[in-house]
Amino acid sequence: MTIAILGGGLAGLSAAYYLKRERGIEKNQSIQIIEASNHTGGWIQSWKDENTNVISELGPRTIRGRGKSANNTYSLIKDLGIENLVRNVGIDASARYIFANGNIHQLPMSVWKALFTVNQPFTKPWIYYVLRECFSSNSSKVKSSDNDESAYNFFCRTYGQEFADYLISPLLCGVCGGNAKQMSVKFMFGALYEAERKHGTVGLGLLKEQLSSIWNREKVNDTKATNIVKPPPSVYYLDGGLQRLIHALDIDNESQGIHTNLNTECTELHFHENGNGARIGLSNGKQLECSHVISALPAHKLASLFPVKSQHSTLIQLLTSIPMVSIATVNLTYDNPKVMGSYKGFGVLSSPLEKLSLLGIIFNNYIYGHSDRVDLTVMMGGYGFKEHFIKNSKCLSEEKLADTAVGHVKRVLDIQSKPNTYSTQVLKDCIPQYTVGHYERVTKIQEYINVRRLPLTLVGSSYAGISINDVIFASMTAMRKLCR
């Protein structure tokens, strides 16, 4: 029998990788990856300008190196034999900026400076917000229920409106193109949510959790020898682009007998009764009988595969309730490295209060350590994509997108010269939105699958996180559970 993996993006490729390692491919069994496009990797695509040698990324460009899921990604990179491609981000890429009130402001790089000095656009030192949260009546009550709320409401209630407007809202725009007034605090800021729920205030809760963690770690270290393993860099990229990770997965999967079907779209999904496998229809007219289906497709795309009068209407409704947003990206290069002035760092995020189509501008030349030119990626749209671009279809032309991006760069960074080169991309429905109640929706989806014993496993960014680390870790966890 065949195990079908729908979608050849990072989630599908890593699911195949972990599946074969957890269980291996049994006799008379095959693993087939079904991919609609002519390439694997999904939004992870890297390309090199032969004239400037600039590496551009369609999707993510860096990987964070801290945490359990990050360690798992780094282990995967080492197992694939591409650890030699890991590069630290440039030394000048540490600063972050916020564009608010018509000006660009650098976020404080020191905890002490943040706590005890006023850093615009904030009107008070951060110690004020910390003490406000500790003593505010709005946050002193332990939350006795698991009720979710928006990230914006949570931070307004705990740390104040300035904190929500000038830090949290721009952050969520940059991370997932999301509206902080809609995004789930339980999902996006789980540690803070749990700290308040368990201990009454975020600050006290985090302190207790940290002390408990240190105490438990010391007890483990006293009773058990630990192997010192070189940790990954805190933030890194791959020489040649993140598509090198996709290529490595492709090669490894192929060597293990996993077949990838490109230019082949799944058009229909039908589950047999009593959980006895499934049948999928393909765009080439063929039907494929499967013992199990692993969906790495976006939730709304999976929902569209069920027949119109499907008996799984509840599942369809739940899947389609996970919204998506589109992003327009424009890569701009300037041959004169002095056009950036004194700005050095990772990039700048725009406050939604500015009412711009701009989400943020990434300083690629500082990330990759280039000093001979300026290389920027301008991100636009997100939850405001329809408002800024769909109402006027002309705004999506390559020239108009480039003009809009150049206008943002002039406004935010005061770069008045024209770029020497540019390229534009529109990533439609590329980022899921973890809106209020996301945990509950995903739980109901999984319960539906389990109760009806559907031969279906869900992986991908629609459910457990958008970052590279999140996607790989979720695939690994799901495959281990499937094999058990």
XYZ file of C-alpha atoms in Angstrom:
484
model
C 0.000 0.000 0.000
C 0.956 3.607 -0.466
C 1.346 6.390 2.076
C 0.563 9.638 0.242
C 2.033 12.939 1.362
C 0.077 15.845 -0.105
C 2.372 18.815 -0.651
C 6.105 18.917 -1.293
C 6.929 21.973 0.788
C 9.137 21.909 3.889
C 6.415 20.194 5.957
C 5.856 17.413 3.420
C 9.552 16.789 2.786
C 10.419 16.665 6.474
C 7.409 14.428 7.149
C 8.757 11.978 4.560
C 12.228 12.230 6.081
C 11.069 11.435 9.614
C 8.553 8.811 8.513
C 11.192 6.672 6.839
C 13.518 7.069 9.815
C 10.889 6.173 12.397
C 9.429 3.204 10.563
C 11.323 2.694 7.353
C 9.642 1.619 4.134
C 8.130 -1.818 4.589
C 7.940 -4.443 1.894
C 5.167 -3.772 -0.658
C 4.791 -0.236 0.692
C 5.724 3.064 -0.928
C 5.784 6.689 0.128
C 4.627 9.121 -2.555
C 4.902 12.904 -2.319
C 2.279 14.685 -4.433
C 3.300 18.218 -5.436
C 1.221 20.470 -7.703
C 4.037 22.795 -8.802
C 7.215 22.072 -10.746
C 9.446 22.287 -7.673
C 9.601 21.254 -4.034
C 10.064 23.594 -1.087
C 6.886 25.647 -1.287
C 7.657 29.259 -0.375
C 11.293 28.406 0.377
C 12.957 29.429 -2.865
C 16.371 31.021 -3.270
C 17.867 32.536 -6.388
C 21.097 34.286 -7.245
C 21.521 37.378 -9.393
C 24.383 36.460 -11.683
C 25.359 40.114 -12.128
C 25.487 41.113 -8.466
C 25.822 37.667 -6.796
C 22.987 38.739 -4.483
C 21.068 35.822 -2.975
C 17.342 36.546 -2.716
C 14.777 34.553 -0.770
C 11.124 34.275 -1.707
C 10.149 33.282 1.823
C 12.136 33.062 5.059
C 15.860 33.876 5.016
C 17.054 33.066 8.543
C 16.564 30.378 11.192
C 16.494 30.990 14.927
C 18.803 28.791 16.954
C 17.330 28.778 20.461
C 14.794 26.370 21.931
C 13.750 22.753 21.599
C 12.420 23.033 18.060
C 15.529 24.983 16.995
C 17.801 22.221 18.307
C 15.781 19.716 16.313
C 16.269 21.742 13.110
C 19.997 21.973 13.713
C 20.157 18.211 14.253
C 18.385 17.728 10.931
C 20.881 20.034 9.208
C 23.776 18.039 10.661
C 22.191 14.692 9.747
C 21.758 15.906 6.158
C 25.434 16.796 6.012
C 25.001 20.518 5.356
C 26.245 21.891 8.670
C 29.146 23.427 6.728
C 26.642 25.779 5.052
C 25.537 27.373 8.349
C 26.502 31.033 8.635
C 25.984 33.509 11.476
C 24.050 36.620 10.508
C 26.268 39.652 10.022
C 27.684 41.378 13.080
C 25.836 44.589 12.141
C 22.418 42.871 11.924
C 21.556 43.024 15.627
C 19.650 46.316 15.761
C 15.881 46.425 15.183
C 13.829 49.480 14.301
C 10.188 50.539 14.546
C 8.581 53.081 12.206
C 5.972 54.970 14.206
C 4.616 58.512 14.384
C 6.259 59.263 11.053
C 9.788 58.492 12.284
C 12.142 55.536 12.574
C 13.149 54.512 16.114
C 15.761 51.989 17.187
C 14.604 49.529 19.805
C 16.946 49.403 22.812
C 19.587 46.666 22.555
C 20.298 46.646 26.289
C 17.815 45.428 28.902
C 18.954 48.118 31.330
C 18.580 50.866 28.764
C 15.112 49.590 27.910
C 14.061 49.466 31.550
C 15.421 52.756 32.844
C 15.525 55.227 29.944
C 12.803 56.601 27.699
C 13.157 55.215 24.185
C 10.876 56.691 21.564
C 8.225 56.037 20.378
C 7.517 55.038 24.001
C 6.864 57.901 26.383
C 8.010 56.047 29.509
C 10.858 53.679 30.424
C 9.897 50.016 30.229
C 10.162 49.601 33.990
C 6.930 51.596 34.133
C 5.139 48.985 32.020
C 6.611 46.147 34.086
C 5.472 47.677 37.372
C 2.119 48.553 35.835
C 1.569 44.910 35.002
C 2.597 43.748 38.473
C 0.292 46.117 40.343
C -2.542 46.688 37.888
C -5.937 45.414 38.957
C -6.508 44.345 35.358
C -3.763 41.738 35.549
C -3.733 40.814 39.233
C -6.541 38.318 38.928
C -5.511 34.779 38.152
C -7.297 33.608 35.055
C -9.251 30.561 36.166
C -10.318 29.582 32.659
C -8.544 28.827 29.413
C -10.369 31.597 27.552
C -8.303 33.038 24.734
C -8.085 36.721 23.837
C -6.381 38.820 21.214
C -2.709 39.673 21.626
C -3.591 43.359 21.403
C -6.161 43.177 24.214
C -3.813 41.106 26.376
C -0.924 43.569 26.143
C -3.191 46.601 26.447
C -4.613 45.103 29.632
C -1.265 44.092 31.114
C 1.386 46.511 29.855
C -0.657 49.338 28.352
C -1.705 50.595 24.931
C 1.727 51.976 23.982
C 3.245 48.539 24.408
C 0.547 47.016 22.194
C 0.728 49.745 19.537
C 4.486 50.221 19.244
C 5.874 46.753 19.968
C 3.362 43.921 19.705
C 1.402 45.137 16.680
C 4.511 45.783 14.506
C 6.026 42.486 15.688
C 3.018 40.445 14.558
C 2.920 42.335 11.256
C 6.511 41.303 10.643
C 6.245 37.716 11.875
C 3.042 36.658 10.159
C 1.446 39.694 8.496
C -1.178 39.550 11.212
C -3.510 41.961 12.968
C -2.700 41.978 16.692
C -6.352 42.723 17.410
C -7.271 39.348 15.920
C -4.289 37.114 16.716
C -4.460 34.634 19.589
C -2.286 35.491 22.582
C -2.613 31.898 23.758
C -0.909 30.683 20.596
C 1.463 33.534 19.719
C 2.624 34.307 23.292
C 1.906 31.044 25.062
C 4.494 31.451 27.823
C 3.148 34.874 28.830
C -0.442 33.653 28.640
C 0.306 30.664 30.892
C 2.349 32.756 33.323
C -0.590 35.062 33.986
C -3.124 32.242 34.052
C -1.167 30.213 36.610
C 0.392 32.922 38.770
C -1.767 36.022 38.463
C 0.732 38.306 36.740
C 3.040 37.779 33.786
C 6.158 39.101 35.528
C 5.723 37.021 38.685
C 4.806 33.969 36.657
C 7.861 34.187 34.395
C 10.121 34.690 37.421
C 8.706 31.603 39.160
C 8.987 29.525 35.981
C 12.597 30.643 35.461
C 13.610 29.828 39.027
C 11.901 26.452 38.775
C 13.701 25.726 35.517
C 17.093 26.619 37.011
C 16.396 24.469 40.080
C 15.349 21.470 38.011
C 18.321 21.877 35.679
C 20.734 21.932 38.613
C 19.190 18.776 40.045
C 19.560 17.016 36.702
C 23.162 18.174 36.349
C 23.951 16.926 39.859
C 22.629 13.430 39.190
C 23.282 12.913 35.504
C 26.289 13.636 33.337
C 25.420 15.835 30.394
C 26.940 15.670 26.937
C 28.180 19.077 25.842
C 26.973 19.617 22.291
C 27.870 22.667 20.265
C 24.673 24.762 20.091
C 23.544 26.406 16.855
C 24.086 30.145 16.336
C 21.330 32.307 17.810
C 20.269 33.372 14.300
C 21.745 31.906 11.133
C 21.265 31.353 7.415
C 22.580 28.857 4.882
C 25.266 29.773 2.389
C 23.543 29.773 -0.995
C 20.079 30.231 0.503
C 17.630 28.167 2.533
C 16.728 26.205 -0.583
C 19.911 24.250 0.107
C 17.976 22.602 2.960
C 15.206 21.668 0.515
C 17.723 20.196 -1.944
C 19.337 18.154 0.833
C 15.943 16.750 1.885
C 15.119 15.944 -1.739
C 18.359 14.026 -2.211
C 18.014 12.132 1.070
C 14.374 11.217 0.455
C 15.128 10.011 -3.054
C 17.995 7.876 -1.761
C 15.531 6.196 0.606
C 13.140 5.259 -2.189
C 10.620 8.041 -1.664
C 9.178 9.255 -4.955
C 8.172 12.880 -5.543
C 5.505 13.518 -8.191
C 5.924 17.069 -9.494
C 3.311 18.892 -11.601
C 0.731 16.565 -10.064
C -2.122 18.081 -8.089
C -4.407 16.221 -5.740
C -7.922 17.066 -6.887
C -10.069 14.823 -4.691
C -9.867 12.980 -1.394
C -12.219 10.189 -0.363
C -11.922 8.132 2.833
C -13.115 4.543 2.810
C -15.438 3.340 5.546
C -14.106 2.108 8.895
C -10.777 3.847 8.364
C -9.696 1.368 5.698
C -7.533 3.707 3.678
C -8.357 6.445 1.222
C -8.508 7.187 -2.476
C -7.094 10.370 -3.957
C -7.749 11.731 -7.408
C -4.866 13.310 -9.320
C -4.724 16.001 -11.984
C -3.287 13.491 -14.472
C -6.533 11.522 -14.300
C -5.157 8.701 -12.172
C -6.543 7.416 -8.884
C -4.245 6.441 -6.032
C -5.268 4.031 -3.281
C -3.571 4.843 0.019
C -3.313 3.221 3.408
C -2.750 6.641 4.952
C -2.749 10.284 3.880
C -0.419 12.897 5.326
C -1.606 16.381 4.403
C 1.021 19.120 4.304
C -1.367 21.396 2.427
C -2.804 24.627 3.840
C -5.984 23.864 5.780
C -8.293 25.600 3.294
C -6.707 23.705 0.390
C -7.237 20.361 2.129
C -10.867 21.294 2.752
C -11.391 21.896 -0.981
C -10.458 18.278 -1.799
C -13.557 16.791 -0.173
C -16.623 16.233 -2.396
C -19.272 18.974 -2.357
C -21.769 16.752 -0.515
C -19.178 15.230 1.769
C -20.120 13.500 4.999
C -17.213 15.389 6.557
C -18.841 18.820 6.383
C -17.894 19.550 10.012
C -14.236 18.925 9.249
C -14.440 21.090 6.129
C -15.925 23.950 8.144
C -13.197 23.712 10.773
C -10.426 23.624 8.181
C -11.747 26.640 6.305
C -12.009 28.622 9.551
C -8.205 29.008 9.586
C -7.680 32.178 7.505
C -4.710 33.000 5.265
C -3.120 36.273 4.177
C -1.079 37.265 1.128
C 2.238 39.094 1.055
C 3.839 41.209 -1.668
C 7.640 41.349 -1.525
C 9.962 43.619 -3.485
C 13.746 43.156 -3.505
C 15.648 46.397 -4.105
C 19.405 46.731 -4.620
C 21.460 49.916 -4.542
C 25.046 49.900 -5.757
C 25.976 52.780 -3.453
C 26.386 51.383 0.088
C 26.171 54.905 1.569
C 22.471 55.377 0.748
C 21.512 53.696 4.053
C 23.163 56.435 6.063
C 23.678 55.392 9.668
C 21.042 52.659 9.737
C 22.486 49.233 10.485
C 20.565 46.199 11.680
C 18.191 43.396 10.816
C 15.372 45.606 9.621
C 12.498 47.901 10.459
C 8.850 47.079 11.201
C 6.007 49.511 10.596
C 3.356 50.285 13.180
C -0.176 49.685 11.843
C -1.048 53.137 13.183
C 0.819 54.558 10.171
C -1.950 53.178 7.908
C 0.584 52.005 5.308
C 0.635 48.868 3.168
C 4.139 48.343 4.581
C 4.797 45.517 7.036
C 8.554 45.863 7.245
C 11.875 46.292 5.448
C 14.634 43.696 5.842
C 18.272 44.817 5.579
C 19.643 41.797 3.705
C 23.102 43.278 3.190
C 23.659 43.412 6.960
C 22.190 39.946 7.508
C 24.569 38.441 4.944
C 27.478 40.717 5.848
C 27.775 42.555 2.521
C 29.384 46.001 2.672
C 29.638 46.871 -1.031
C 25.943 47.492 -1.702
C 22.500 47.845 -0.123
C 20.056 44.954 -0.531
C 16.555 45.414 0.893
C 13.395 43.308 0.947
C 10.190 45.320 1.351
C 7.239 43.326 2.718
C 3.720 44.623 2.128
C 0.135 43.500 2.572
C -0.604 40.837 5.145
C -3.977 41.306 6.786
C -4.279 44.596 4.869
C -3.498 43.050 1.477
C -7.054 43.265 0.182
C -7.475 46.856 1.325
C -4.240 48.100 -0.210
C -3.889 45.935 -3.318
C -7.015 43.981 -4.303
C -9.331 47.010 -4.497
C -7.130 48.326 -7.292
C -5.773 45.457 -9.392
C -3.295 47.828 -11.055
C -1.453 47.974 -7.724
C -0.312 44.394 -8.326
C 1.595 45.130 -11.518
C 5.347 44.682 -11.199
C 6.010 48.372 -11.844
C 3.380 49.573 -9.366
C 4.606 47.214 -6.642
C 8.157 48.418 -7.169
C 7.042 52.067 -7.079
C 5.132 51.469 -3.854
C 8.124 49.745 -2.256
C 10.506 52.529 -3.321
C 8.064 55.045 -1.830
C 8.117 53.199 1.502
C 11.927 53.119 1.480
C 12.040 56.879 0.819
C 9.566 57.578 3.617
C 11.092 55.266 6.225
C 14.844 55.214 5.456
C 15.094 58.502 3.556
C 16.751 56.794 0.579
C 16.036 59.240 -2.235
C 17.971 57.545 -5.051
C 16.404 54.959 -7.338
C 17.357 51.292 -6.938
C 19.702 49.806 -9.521
C 17.694 46.579 -9.698
C 14.395 45.299 -8.357
C 12.284 42.156 -8.433
C 8.733 41.606 -7.209
C 6.764 38.614 -5.970
C 3.190 38.180 -4.755
C 2.769 35.270 -2.355
C -0.955 34.548 -2.354
C -2.459 32.880 0.719
C 1.012 32.157 2.053
C 0.699 32.703 5.814
C -1.958 31.200 8.112
C -3.444 33.439 10.768
C -3.616 32.099 14.300
C -6.646 34.095 15.330
C -8.376 33.968 18.717
C -9.517 30.399 19.410
C -6.881 28.767 17.180
C -5.920 26.139 19.751
C -9.534 25.145 20.169
C -10.084 24.868 16.399
C -7.039 22.648 15.944
C -8.110 20.494 18.904
C -11.564 20.002 17.385
C -10.024 19.090 14.021
C -7.823 16.458 15.641
C -10.681 15.094 17.738
C -12.817 14.744 14.608
C -10.072 12.761 12.866
C -9.439 10.551 15.904
C -13.086 9.766 16.711
C -13.806 8.728 13.114
C -10.463 6.972 12.788
C -9.696 8.710 9.541
C -6.353 7.601 8.032
C -5.232 11.233 7.987
C -2.340 13.081 9.619
C -1.997 16.863 9.451
C 1.311 18.708 9.246
C 2.293 22.157 8.015
C 2.081 25.752 9.170
C -1.722 25.908 9.320
C -1.772 24.195 12.682
C 1.340 24.439 14.870
C 3.444 27.441 13.859
C 4.855 29.334 10.918
C 8.625 29.300 11.451
C 11.004 26.812 9.858
C 11.653 25.354 13.301
C 7.929 25.020 14.037
C 7.154 23.295 10.738
C 9.999 20.770 10.953
C 9.348 19.999 14.622
C 5.618 19.486 13.998
C 6.375 17.052 11.154
C 8.794 15.112 13.343
C 6.307 14.925 16.221
C 3.439 13.868 13.944
C 5.481 11.108 12.289
C 6.578 9.696 15.618
C 2.980 9.625 16.783
C 1.849 8.010 13.526
C 4.486 5.299 13.762
C 3.514 4.489 17.357
